[in-house]
Short mmCIF file of C-alpha atoms in Angstrom, two decimals:
data_model
loop_
_atom_site.label_atom_id
_atom_site.label_comp_id
_atom_site.label_asym_id
_atom_site.label_seq_id
_atom_site.Cartn_x
_atom_site.Cartn_y
_atom_site.Cartn_z
CA UNK A 1033 4.50 0.64 -1.91
CA UNK A 1034 4.93 3.24 -4.60
CA UNK A 1035 3.01 6.52 -4.91
CA UNK A 1036 2.90 7.48 -8.70
CA UNK A 1037 2.20 5.48 -11.90
CA UNK A 1038 4.68 7.08 -14.29
CA UNK A 1039 7.48 5.56 -16.25
CA UNK A 1040 10.16 5.76 -13.45
CA UNK A 1041 8.07 4.01 -10.69
CA UNK A 1042 6.97 1.43 -13.24
CA UNK A 1043 10.75 0.42 -13.92
CA UNK A 1044 11.87 0.49 -10.43
CA UNK A 1045 8.80 -1.46 -9.22
CA UNK A 1046 9.32 -4.24 -11.93
CA UNK A 1047 12.75 -4.75 -10.66
CA UNK A 1048 11.73 -4.83 -6.85
CA UNK A 1049 8.91 -7.20 -7.65
CA UNK A 1050 11.43 -9.53 -9.44
CA UNK A 1051 13.84 -9.24 -6.69
CA UNK A 1052 10.93 -10.65 -4.26
CA UNK A 1053 9.69 -7.46 -2.80
CA UNK A 1054 5.86 -6.88 -2.17
CA UNK A 1055 4.89 -3.91 -4.06
CA UNK A 1056 1.64 -2.20 -4.04
CA UNK A 1057 1.07 0.78 -6.73
CA UNK A 1058 -0.82 3.91 -5.63
CA UNK A 1059 -1.86 6.66 -7.82
CA UNK A 1060 -4.38 9.46 -8.22
CA UNK A 1061 -6.31 7.25 -10.52
CA UNK A 1062 -6.80 3.58 -8.85
CA UNK A 1063 -7.76 2.40 -12.37
CA UNK A 1064 -4.31 3.77 -13.75
CA UNK A 1065 -2.49 1.98 -10.73
CA UNK A 1066 -4.05 -1.43 -11.29
CA UNK A 1067 -2.88 -1.11 -14.90
CA UNK A 1068 0.62 -0.63 -13.88
CA UNK A 1069 0.41 -3.12 -11.19
CA UNK A 1070 -0.51 -5.80 -13.69
CA UNK A 1071 2.17 -5.01 -16.06
CA UNK A 1072 4.98 -5.39 -13.21
CA UNK A 1073 3.26 -8.22 -11.22
CA UNK A 1074 2.75 -6.08 -8.22
CA UNK A 1075 0.35 -7.08 -5.41
CA UNK A 1076 -2.15 -4.57 -6.84
CA UNK A 1077 -3.22 -1.00 -7.42
CA UNK A 1078 -4.74 1.29 -4.93
CA UNK A 1079 -5.19 4.82 -3.89
CA UNK A 1080 -2.43 7.17 -2.66
CA UNK A 1081 -3.75 6.71 0.95
CA UNK A 1082 -4.35 3.10 0.55
CA UNK A 1083 -0.67 2.66 -0.73
CA UNK A 1084 0.64 5.04 2.06
CA UNK A 1085 -0.60 2.39 4.56
CA UNK A 1086 0.92 -0.40 2.98
CA UNK A 1087 4.71 -0.46 3.03
CA UNK A 1088 7.47 0.73 5.10
CA UNK A 1089 9.09 2.38 2.17
CA UNK A 1090 7.50 4.53 0.00
CA UNK A 1091 8.78 5.38 -3.56
CA UNK A 1092 7.74 8.84 -4.42
CA UNK A 1093 7.53 9.27 -8.10
CA UNK A 1094 5.62 12.53 -8.64
CA UNK A 1095 6.80 15.71 -10.48
CA UNK A 1096 7.68 18.73 -8.60
CA UNK A 1097 4.29 20.51 -9.34
CA UNK A 1098 2.36 17.66 -7.64
CA UNK A 1099 4.29 17.30 -4.42
CA UNK A 1100 2.01 19.04 -2.24
CA UNK A 1101 -1.28 17.54 -3.39
CA UNK A 1102 0.14 13.90 -3.86
CA UNK A 1103 1.47 14.10 -0.08
CA UNK A 1104 -1.78 15.44 1.36
CA UNK A 1105 -3.75 12.57 -0.59
CA UNK A 1106 -1.30 9.99 0.92
CA UNK A 1107 -1.87 11.45 4.40
CA UNK A 1108 -5.63 11.32 3.91
CA UNK A 1109 -7.92 9.12 6.27
CA UNK A 1110 -7.02 5.73 5.75
CA UNK A 1111 -3.39 6.29 4.98
CA UNK A 1112 -0.36 7.62 6.89
CA UNK A 1113 3.27 8.41 6.14
CA UNK A 1114 4.33 8.81 9.90
CA UNK A 1115 7.16 6.33 10.42
CA UNK A 1116 7.74 5.60 6.85
CA UNK A 1117 10.83 6.24 4.59
CA UNK A 1118 9.80 8.29 1.65
CA UNK A 1119 12.01 7.44 -1.22
CA UNK A 1120 12.23 10.56 -3.60
CA UNK A 1121 13.42 9.97 -7.16
CA UNK A 1122 12.07 13.15 -8.72
CA UNK A 1123 13.97 16.00 -10.22
CA UNK A 1124 13.28 19.77 -9.39
CA UNK A 1125 13.66 21.03 -13.01
CA UNK A 1126 11.73 23.83 -14.99
CA UNK A 1127 11.63 22.25 -18.41
CA UNK A 1128 11.08 25.63 -20.08
CA UNK A 1129 14.43 26.80 -19.39
CA UNK A 1130 16.21 23.88 -17.59
CA UNK A 1131 16.41 25.95 -14.29
CA UNK A 1132 16.61 24.39 -10.66
CA UNK A 1133 13.15 24.68 -8.78
CA UNK A 1134 13.63 25.10 -4.89
CA UNK A 1135 11.73 25.23 -1.71
CA UNK A 1136 12.84 28.27 0.16
CA UNK A 1137 16.44 28.03 -1.19
CA UNK A 1138 16.31 24.20 -0.04
CA UNK A 1139 15.66 21.03 -2.02
CA UNK A 1140 12.14 19.67 -2.87
CA UNK A 1141 13.11 16.51 -1.11
CA UNK A 1142 13.33 18.53 2.10
CA UNK A 1143 10.01 20.13 1.17
CA UNK A 1144 8.57 16.59 1.05
CA UNK A 1145 10.04 15.82 4.44
CA UNK A 1146 8.49 19.03 5.77
CA UNK A 1147 4.81 18.17 4.51
CA UNK A 1148 5.03 14.45 5.25
CA UNK A 1149 5.14 14.93 8.98
CA UNK A 1150 6.74 11.70 10.76
CA UNK A 1151 8.33 10.54 7.30
CA UNK A 1152 11.91 10.25 6.67
CA UNK A 1153 13.00 11.29 3.14
CA UNK A 1154 15.73 9.67 1.02
CA UNK A 1155 16.71 11.27 -2.13
CA UNK A 1156 17.99 8.76 -4.94
CA UNK A 1157 17.47 7.30 -8.34
CA UNK A 1158 17.03 10.77 -9.84
CA UNK A 1159 20.29 10.83 -11.89
CA UNK A 1160 19.42 8.44 -14.27
CA UNK A 1161 16.32 8.01 -16.83
CA UNK A 1162 13.69 5.27 -16.41
CA UNK A 1163 15.37 3.30 -19.24
CA UNK A 1164 18.29 2.48 -17.22
CA UNK A 1165 16.28 0.79 -14.55
CA UNK A 1166 14.78 -1.44 -17.44
CA UNK A 1167 18.57 -2.81 -17.84
CA UNK A 1168 19.12 -6.20 -15.92
CA UNK A 1169 21.35 -5.43 -14.45
CA UNK A 1170 22.36 -2.05 -14.97
CA UNK A 1171 25.95 -2.20 -15.97
CA UNK A 1172 28.29 0.28 -17.88
CA UNK A 1173 31.72 -1.20 -19.21
CA UNK A 1174 30.84 -4.34 -17.11
CA UNK A 1175 30.65 -2.28 -13.77
CA UNK A 1176 27.45 -1.87 -11.78
CA UNK A 1177 26.00 1.58 -11.81
CA UNK A 1178 26.48 3.62 -8.37
CA UNK A 1179 23.31 5.31 -7.15
CA UNK A 1180 23.90 8.49 -4.69
CA UNK A 1181 21.72 8.75 -2.07
CA UNK A 1182 21.24 10.98 1.08
CA UNK A 1183 19.01 11.26 4.14
CA UNK A 1184 19.00 10.28 7.80
CA UNK A 1185 21.20 7.36 8.64
CA UNK A 1186 18.40 5.05 9.63
CA UNK A 1187 16.41 5.85 6.71
CA UNK A 1188 19.31 5.12 4.35
CA UNK A 1189 19.79 1.71 5.93
CA UNK A 1190 16.23 0.87 4.56
CA UNK A 1191 16.79 2.26 1.28
CA UNK A 1192 20.41 0.63 0.45
CA UNK A 1193 19.00 -2.96 -0.03
CA UNK A 1194 16.62 -1.61 -2.43
CA UNK A 1195 19.51 -0.11 -4.42
CA UNK A 1196 21.26 -3.46 -4.48
CA UNK A 1197 18.01 -5.04 -5.54
CA UNK A 1198 18.04 -3.43 -8.95
CA UNK A 1199 21.67 -4.48 -9.41
CA UNK A 1200 23.12 -1.06 -8.47
CA UNK A 1201 25.83 0.13 -5.86
CA UNK A 1202 24.54 2.34 -3.16
CA UNK A 1203 26.83 5.54 -2.89
CA UNK A 1204 26.10 7.42 0.51
CA UNK A 1205 26.65 11.19 0.23
CA UNK A 1206 25.34 12.32 3.47
CA UNK A 1207 22.22 13.71 5.04
CA UNK A 1208 19.33 15.34 3.30
CA UNK A 1209 20.87 18.58 2.72
CA UNK A 1210 22.98 16.79 -0.04
CA UNK A 1211 19.64 16.52 -2.07
CA UNK A 1212 20.20 20.04 -2.88
CA UNK A 1213 23.05 18.77 -4.93
CA UNK A 1214 21.47 15.91 -6.46
CA UNK A 1215 18.56 18.02 -7.83
CA UNK A 1216 20.88 20.51 -9.26
CA UNK A 1217 22.91 17.68 -10.76
CA UNK A 1218 19.65 16.19 -11.98
CA UNK A 1219 18.81 19.43 -13.88
CA UNK A 1220 22.07 19.18 -15.88
CA UNK A 1221 21.21 15.60 -16.66
CA UNK A 1222 17.74 16.33 -17.89
CA UNK A 1223 18.90 19.05 -20.09
CA UNK A 1224 21.84 16.73 -21.64
CA UNK A 1225 19.17 14.27 -22.26
CA UNK A 1226 16.82 16.57 -23.87
CA UNK A 1227 19.77 17.64 -26.02
CA UNK A 1228 20.17 14.07 -27.50
CA UNK A 1229 23.60 13.45 -25.42
CA UNK A 1230 24.60 9.95 -23.95
CA UNK A 1231 25.37 10.30 -20.42
CA UNK A 1232 27.70 7.53 -20.16
CA UNK A 1233 30.12 9.67 -22.01
CA UNK A 1234 29.71 12.39 -19.54
CA UNK A 1235 29.25 10.92 -16.21
CA UNK A 1236 30.70 7.78 -14.61
CA UNK A 1237 28.44 6.90 -11.65
CA UNK A 1238 30.23 3.35 -11.29
CA UNK A 1239 31.16 1.32 -8.44
CA UNK A 1240 34.94 1.42 -8.90
CA UNK A 1241 36.43 3.40 -11.93
CA UNK A 1242 39.48 1.99 -13.28
CA UNK A 1243 42.80 4.21 -13.08
#
């Protein structure tokens, strides 16, 4: 299941559908969700609450300003995030000055886990633009892209196969507190992208670098 109908959600959903996963797109606008679902071959489009009730792992592709509203809508009658893994791929960046947005000094991923009572949040996929996930597979210099991810041990076990399903290598960096560092790294990457820089010359998130 996927909450959101933006470009990142669409790119990842398309890869998971191709890998054989059953995907339902959820959005504030069900019509928009249906459009995305048709493009990627998903099971269908739905409201946020309907999508929350559908899957075991929920990709949360909502910008930082919409976190509270989206999670409240997902937990509305008919939907529940309790017992689900919430996979947060968002970046906590203020685009006016490329500063980091935090929640009480913590990460927005931790805020999401606080709001979505009973859900376990895993932070992943925030260090690459949606265009990276349109590559099939995402290789650099012939080596697979590595995806740093963090969260509880049980939740990470459910997310690692989804990282592998897009042709990338899972890179476990610890518990959800590490999301603070991933979100800070995301700010740097977003600023570089807006400045027209190619990230493969700056970062090497690859499975095994050659000496």
